[in-house]
Amino acid sequence: SQKIEQNSEALNIQEGKTATLTCNYTNYSPAYLQWYRQDPGRGPVFLLLIRENEKEKRKERLKVTFDTTLKQSLFHITASQPADSATYLCALDNQAGTALIFGKGTTLSVSS
Amino acid sequence: NAGVTQTPKFQVLKTGQSMTLQCAQDMNHEYMSWYRQDPGMGLRLIHYSVGAGITDQGEVPNGYNVSRSTTEDFPLRLLSAAPSQTSVYFCASSYRSVAGYNEQFFGPGTRLTVL
């Protein structure tokens, strides 16, 4: 079955640095990959979607890469701010393309 | 647009009781789904629907029923609540384009405790 791993449960960085979060997957080839942000007590909020034929996508200070050979996605936040502190979830479509499978998330803490 | 709404926000049940978690969306999305989120487990898919009248099981469907009689509503029924169903439940909706399904819009969640 599909397996998704996010590199760590927690990541602590200083304000202004670039945060890099990793999402690895095994056992299948998803058509797309998504990243979400979740704040405590709230539902996840969509950030970026990247399809299998795209290598990189950017949105303001966010950048996502998708390496289908390595079966890995990297999520970067440049010039990080304390307001970026949250849990970030990666998600991939299932093989039927009918559902999203989520990783367990990485909690990012940005200190000033 | 209200987006995805869920009721109730909080609920406490006793073991064996039944209840329905409500979910509605006003974006005319054909796809809707239910997840549960537990500490250390991430979001796990319970049931999903790709359109009115069509539902399917996700990763953890046991103990839950769903139906989709309209595009807007996708209620989740707990038939006989168990302490293992204590969790935060999220409903989400999405739409399909030529390229496939797109981002999911999540509701605010229902925090359920089963005693």
mmCIF file of C-alpha atoms in Angstrom:
data_model
loop_
_atom_site.group_PDB
_atom_site.id
_atom_site.type_symbol
_atom_site.label_atom_id
_atom_site.label_comp_id
_atom_site.label_asym_id
_atom_site.label_seq_id
_atom_site.Cartn_x
_atom_site.Cartn_y
_atom_site.Cartn_z
ATOM 1 C CA SER A 1 0.000 0.000 0.000
ATOM 2 C CA GLN A 2 1.031 3.641 -0.414
ATOM 3 C CA LYS A 3 3.270 5.003 2.298
ATOM 4 C CA ILE A 4 4.076 8.659 2.972
ATOM 5 C CA GLU A 5 6.761 9.871 5.350
ATOM 6 C CA GLN A 6 7.530 13.414 6.391
ATOM 7 C CA ASN A 7 11.109 13.717 7.485
ATOM 8 C CA SER A 8 10.588 14.834 11.040
ATOM 9 C CA GLU A 9 7.866 15.568 13.508
ATOM 10 C CA ALA A 10 9.369 18.918 14.489
ATOM 11 C CA LEU A 11 11.663 21.508 12.936
ATOM 12 C CA ASN A 12 12.973 24.566 14.766
ATOM 13 C CA ILE A 13 14.585 27.441 12.876
ATOM 14 C CA GLN A 14 15.409 31.093 13.392
ATOM 15 C CA GLU A 15 13.513 33.921 11.791
ATOM 16 C CA GLY A 16 14.862 34.854 8.376
ATOM 17 C CA LYS A 17 16.235 31.399 7.583
ATOM 18 C CA THR A 18 14.849 29.022 4.983
ATOM 19 C CA ALA A 19 12.809 26.118 6.286
ATOM 20 C CA THR A 20 12.968 22.917 4.254
ATOM 21 C CA LEU A 21 10.474 20.125 4.876
ATOM 22 C CA THR A 22 10.668 16.725 3.213
ATOM 23 C CA CYS A 23 7.985 14.329 2.063
ATOM 24 C CA ASN A 24 8.929 10.847 0.831
ATOM 25 C CA TYR A 25 6.600 8.253 -0.587
ATOM 26 C CA THR A 26 6.833 4.616 -1.616
ATOM 27 C CA ASN A 27 4.971 1.932 -3.510
ATOM 28 C CA TYR A 28 3.277 3.990 -6.203
ATOM 29 C CA SER A 29 3.499 6.995 -8.515
ATOM 30 C CA PRO A 30 1.031 9.756 -7.621
ATOM 31 C CA ALA A 31 -0.358 12.064 -10.280
ATOM 32 C CA TYR A 32 0.037 15.044 -7.961
ATOM 33 C CA LEU A 33 1.193 16.092 -4.526
ATOM 34 C CA GLN A 34 -0.213 18.784 -2.273
ATOM 35 C CA TRP A 35 0.980 20.724 0.756
ATOM 36 C CA TYR A 36 -1.286 22.026 3.508
ATOM 37 C CA ARG A 37 -0.827 24.179 6.581
ATOM 38 C CA GLN A 38 -2.646 23.413 9.829
ATOM 39 C CA ASP A 39 -2.822 25.676 12.849
ATOM 40 C CA PRO A 40 -3.797 24.296 16.284
ATOM 41 C CA GLY A 41 -7.546 23.714 16.563
ATOM 42 C CA ARG A 42 -8.170 24.492 12.884
ATOM 43 C CA GLY A 43 -8.701 22.523 9.705
ATOM 44 C CA PRO A 44 -5.887 22.172 7.154
ATOM 45 C CA VAL A 45 -5.545 24.954 4.605
ATOM 46 C CA PHE A 46 -4.296 24.283 1.079
ATOM 47 C CA LEU A 47 -0.984 25.884 0.080
ATOM 48 C CA LEU A 48 0.351 24.393 -3.149
ATOM 49 C CA LEU A 49 -0.320 21.579 -5.619
ATOM 50 C CA ILE A 50 2.328 20.179 -7.956
ATOM 51 C CA ARG A 51 1.622 17.630 -10.680
ATOM 52 C CA GLU A 52 3.876 14.775 -11.756
ATOM 53 C CA ASN A 53 5.013 16.565 -14.903
ATOM 54 C CA GLU A 54 6.075 19.682 -12.963
ATOM 55 C CA LYS A 55 9.458 19.891 -11.286
ATOM 56 C CA GLU A 56 8.906 23.039 -9.234
ATOM 57 C CA LYS A 57 6.183 25.447 -8.237
ATOM 58 C CA ARG A 58 6.369 28.756 -6.372
ATOM 59 C CA LYS A 59 3.929 30.971 -4.514
ATOM 60 C CA GLU A 60 5.291 34.053 -2.787
ATOM 61 C CA ARG A 61 7.839 32.771 -0.209
ATOM 62 C CA LEU A 62 6.865 29.129 -0.766
ATOM 63 C CA LYS A 63 8.520 26.713 -3.168
ATOM 64 C CA VAL A 64 7.719 23.052 -3.780
ATOM 65 C CA THR A 65 9.738 20.564 -5.776
ATOM 66 C CA PHE A 66 8.629 17.139 -6.947
ATOM 67 C CA ASP A 67 11.207 14.500 -7.868
ATOM 68 C CA THR A 68 9.392 11.425 -9.172
ATOM 69 C CA THR A 69 12.667 9.514 -9.506
ATOM 70 C CA LEU A 70 13.609 9.987 -5.863
ATOM 71 C CA LYS A 71 9.919 9.786 -4.879
ATOM 72 C CA GLN A 72 10.331 12.931 -2.857
ATOM 73 C CA SER A 73 8.935 16.432 -2.496
ATOM 74 C CA LEU A 74 10.695 19.317 -0.780
ATOM 75 C CA PHE A 75 8.755 22.249 0.647
ATOM 76 C CA HIS A 76 10.702 25.465 1.245
ATOM 77 C CA ILE A 77 9.698 28.591 3.127
ATOM 78 C CA THR A 78 12.181 31.393 2.515
ATOM 79 C CA ALA A 79 12.714 34.333 4.875
ATOM 80 C CA SER A 80 10.715 32.491 7.520
ATOM 81 C CA GLN A 81 8.699 34.422 10.092
ATOM 82 C CA PRO A 82 7.223 33.463 13.476
ATOM 83 C CA ALA A 83 3.799 33.573 11.773
ATOM 84 C CA ASP A 84 4.919 30.606 9.644
ATOM 85 C CA SER A 85 4.933 28.434 12.767
ATOM 86 C CA ALA A 86 2.387 25.661 12.140
ATOM 87 C CA THR A 87 2.119 22.024 11.160
ATOM 88 C CA TYR A 88 2.683 21.329 7.471
ATOM 89 C CA LEU A 89 1.125 18.289 5.840
ATOM 90 C CA CYS A 90 1.947 16.689 2.533
ATOM 91 C CA ALA A 91 -0.683 14.670 0.703
ATOM 92 C CA LEU A 92 -0.773 12.499 -2.403
ATOM 93 C CA ASP A 93 -3.619 11.133 -4.451
ATOM 94 C CA ASN A 94 -4.332 7.437 -4.175
ATOM 95 C CA GLN A 95 -3.813 5.221 -7.174
ATOM 96 C CA ALA A 96 -7.447 5.544 -8.211
ATOM 97 C CA GLY A 97 -7.192 9.334 -8.078
ATOM 98 C CA THR A 98 -10.238 9.472 -5.837
ATOM 99 C CA ALA A 99 -8.766 10.338 -2.446
ATOM 100 C CA LEU A 100 -5.892 12.116 -0.725
ATOM 101 C CA ILE A 101 -3.515 10.239 1.538
ATOM 102 C CA PHE A 102 -1.853 12.470 4.130
ATOM 103 C CA GLY A 103 1.496 12.280 5.845
ATOM 104 C CA LYS A 104 1.637 12.785 9.600
ATOM 105 C CA GLY A 105 2.960 16.309 9.278
ATOM 106 C CA THR A 106 5.967 18.331 10.389
ATOM 107 C CA THR A 107 5.542 20.990 13.069
ATOM 108 C CA LEU A 108 7.609 24.052 12.234
ATOM 109 C CA SER A 109 8.581 26.540 14.922
ATOM 110 C CA VAL A 110 10.174 29.823 13.860
ATOM 111 C CA SER A 111 11.785 31.790 16.664
ATOM 112 C CA SER A 112 12.504 35.516 16.554
ATOM 113 C CA ASN B 1 -19.665 31.632 0.406
ATOM 114 C CA ALA B 2 -19.549 29.853 3.740
ATOM 115 C CA GLY B 3 -17.251 27.171 2.314
ATOM 116 C CA VAL B 4 -17.363 23.899 4.280
ATOM 117 C CA THR B 5 -19.359 23.962 7.501
ATOM 118 C CA GLN B 6 -19.481 21.306 10.199
ATOM 119 C CA THR B 7 -21.765 20.860 13.166
ATOM 120 C CA PRO B 8 -21.454 20.398 16.038
ATOM 121 C CA LYS B 9 -18.057 21.855 17.000
ATOM 122 C CA PHE B 10 -17.850 19.722 20.137
ATOM 123 C CA GLN B 11 -19.693 16.613 21.242
ATOM 124 C CA VAL B 12 -19.482 14.214 24.177
ATOM 125 C CA LEU B 13 -21.109 10.801 23.824
ATOM 126 C CA LYS B 14 -21.446 7.767 26.011
ATOM 127 C CA THR B 15 -20.340 4.381 24.731
ATOM 128 C CA GLY B 16 -23.073 2.833 22.616
ATOM 129 C CA GLN B 17 -24.816 6.071 21.686
ATOM 130 C CA SER B 18 -25.292 7.009 18.054
ATOM 131 C CA MET B 19 -25.019 10.396 16.429
ATOM 132 C CA THR B 20 -24.590 12.163 13.107
ATOM 133 C CA LEU B 21 -21.879 14.669 12.302
ATOM 134 C CA GLN B 22 -23.127 17.155 9.771
ATOM 135 C CA CYS B 23 -21.107 18.536 6.847
ATOM 136 C CA ALA B 24 -22.267 20.943 4.156
ATOM 137 C CA GLN B 25 -20.549 22.871 1.376
ATOM 138 C CA ASP B 26 -21.850 25.649 -0.855
ATOM 139 C CA MET B 27 -19.210 25.498 -3.583
ATOM 140 C CA ASN B 28 -20.981 22.901 -5.754
ATOM 141 C CA HIS B 29 -18.063 20.508 -5.325
ATOM 142 C CA GLU B 30 -18.715 16.973 -6.464
ATOM 143 C CA TYR B 31 -16.102 15.416 -4.181
ATOM 144 C CA MET B 32 -16.500 15.242 -0.389
ATOM 145 C CA SER B 33 -14.664 13.279 2.258
ATOM 146 C CA TRP B 34 -14.402 12.621 5.978
ATOM 147 C CA TYR B 35 -11.135 12.328 7.898
ATOM 148 C CA ARG B 36 -10.291 11.687 11.506
ATOM 149 C CA GLN B 37 -7.180 13.141 13.097
ATOM 150 C CA ASP B 38 -5.525 11.571 16.117
ATOM 151 C CA PRO B 39 -2.251 12.557 17.813
ATOM 152 C CA GLY B 40 0.676 10.901 16.058
ATOM 153 C CA MET B 41 -1.555 9.364 13.377
ATOM 154 C CA GLY B 42 -2.140 12.244 11.019
ATOM 155 C CA LEU B 43 -5.285 12.566 8.939
ATOM 156 C CA ARG B 44 -6.898 9.247 8.045
ATOM 157 C CA LEU B 45 -9.630 8.924 5.448
ATOM 158 C CA ILE B 46 -12.887 7.401 6.685
ATOM 159 C CA HIS B 47 -15.282 7.632 3.714
ATOM 160 C CA TYR B 48 -15.504 9.686 0.574
ATOM 161 C CA SER B 49 -17.967 10.498 -2.191
ATOM 162 C CA VAL B 50 -17.310 11.462 -5.803
ATOM 163 C CA GLY B 51 -20.874 12.654 -6.360
ATOM 164 C CA ALA B 52 -24.456 12.453 -5.129
ATOM 165 C CA GLY B 53 -25.465 8.844 -4.613
ATOM 166 C CA ILE B 54 -21.880 7.529 -4.742
ATOM 167 C CA THR B 55 -19.828 6.733 -1.645
ATOM 168 C CA ASP B 56 -16.802 4.582 -0.942
ATOM 169 C CA GLN B 57 -14.687 3.473 1.989
ATOM 170 C CA GLY B 58 -11.379 4.978 2.954
ATOM 171 C CA GLU B 59 -8.659 3.684 5.240
ATOM 172 C CA VAL B 60 -10.669 3.456 8.496
ATOM 173 C CA PRO B 61 -14.396 2.983 7.693
ATOM 174 C CA ASN B 62 -15.421 0.573 10.453
ATOM 175 C CA GLY B 63 -18.062 1.953 12.819
ATOM 176 C CA TYR B 64 -19.078 4.759 10.454
ATOM 177 C CA ASN B 65 -21.769 5.140 7.789
ATOM 178 C CA VAL B 66 -22.222 7.826 5.165
ATOM 179 C CA SER B 67 -24.733 8.765 2.506
ATOM 180 C CA ARG B 68 -24.778 11.475 -0.161
ATOM 181 C CA SER B 69 -28.284 12.351 -1.230
ATOM 182 C CA THR B 70 -27.400 15.888 -2.363
ATOM 183 C CA THR B 71 -24.286 17.594 -3.709
ATOM 184 C CA GLU B 72 -24.182 19.909 -0.692
ATOM 185 C CA ASP B 73 -24.441 17.509 2.262
ATOM 186 C CA PHE B 74 -22.335 14.577 3.412
ATOM 187 C CA PRO B 75 -23.285 13.432 6.946
ATOM 188 C CA LEU B 76 -21.190 10.951 8.909
ATOM 189 C CA ARG B 77 -23.063 8.569 11.203
ATOM 190 C CA LEU B 78 -21.576 6.815 14.207
ATOM 191 C CA LEU B 79 -23.721 3.753 14.727
ATOM 192 C CA SER B 80 -22.631 2.755 18.243
ATOM 193 C CA ALA B 81 -19.955 5.042 19.628
ATOM 194 C CA ALA B 82 -16.813 3.541 21.152
ATOM 195 C CA PRO B 83 -13.978 5.241 23.091
ATOM 196 C CA SER B 84 -11.672 4.453 20.135
ATOM 197 C CA GLN B 85 -13.724 6.912 18.090
ATOM 198 C CA THR B 86 -12.636 9.810 20.279
ATOM 199 C CA SER B 87 -10.983 12.083 17.738
ATOM 200 C CA VAL B 88 -11.222 15.278 15.746
ATOM 201 C CA TYR B 89 -13.264 14.825 12.582
ATOM 202 C CA PHE B 90 -12.761 16.915 9.478
ATOM 203 C CA CYS B 91 -14.958 17.126 6.424
ATOM 204 C CA ALA B 92 -13.490 18.321 3.124
ATOM 205 C CA SER B 93 -14.675 19.033 -0.394
ATOM 206 C CA SER B 94 -12.973 19.339 -3.757
ATOM 207 C CA TYR B 95 -13.681 19.696 -7.459
ATOM 208 C CA ARG B 96 -12.445 17.890 -10.525
ATOM 209 C CA SER B 97 -10.940 19.541 -13.550
ATOM 210 C CA VAL B 98 -9.464 18.113 -16.736
ATOM 211 C CA ALA B 99 -6.160 17.655 -14.905
ATOM 212 C CA GLY B 100 -7.783 15.700 -12.073
ATOM 213 C CA TYR B 101 -8.898 16.558 -8.566
ATOM 214 C CA ASN B 102 -7.670 19.782 -7.078
ATOM 215 C CA GLU B 103 -7.119 21.214 -3.615
ATOM 216 C CA GLN B 104 -9.383 20.164 -0.778
ATOM 217 C CA PHE B 105 -11.288 22.696 1.293
ATOM 218 C CA PHE B 106 -11.593 21.641 4.926
ATOM 219 C CA GLY B 107 -14.209 22.435 7.502
ATOM 220 C CA PRO B 108 -13.331 23.643 11.022
ATOM 221 C CA GLY B 109 -13.671 20.173 12.538
ATOM 222 C CA THR B 110 -15.771 18.430 15.174
ATOM 223 C CA ARG B 111 -14.071 17.388 18.392
ATOM 224 C CA LEU B 112 -15.724 14.200 19.616
ATOM 225 C CA THR B 113 -15.183 12.532 22.983
ATOM 226 C CA VAL B 114 -16.664 9.117 23.727
ATOM 227 C CA LEU B 115 -16.766 8.163 27.394
#
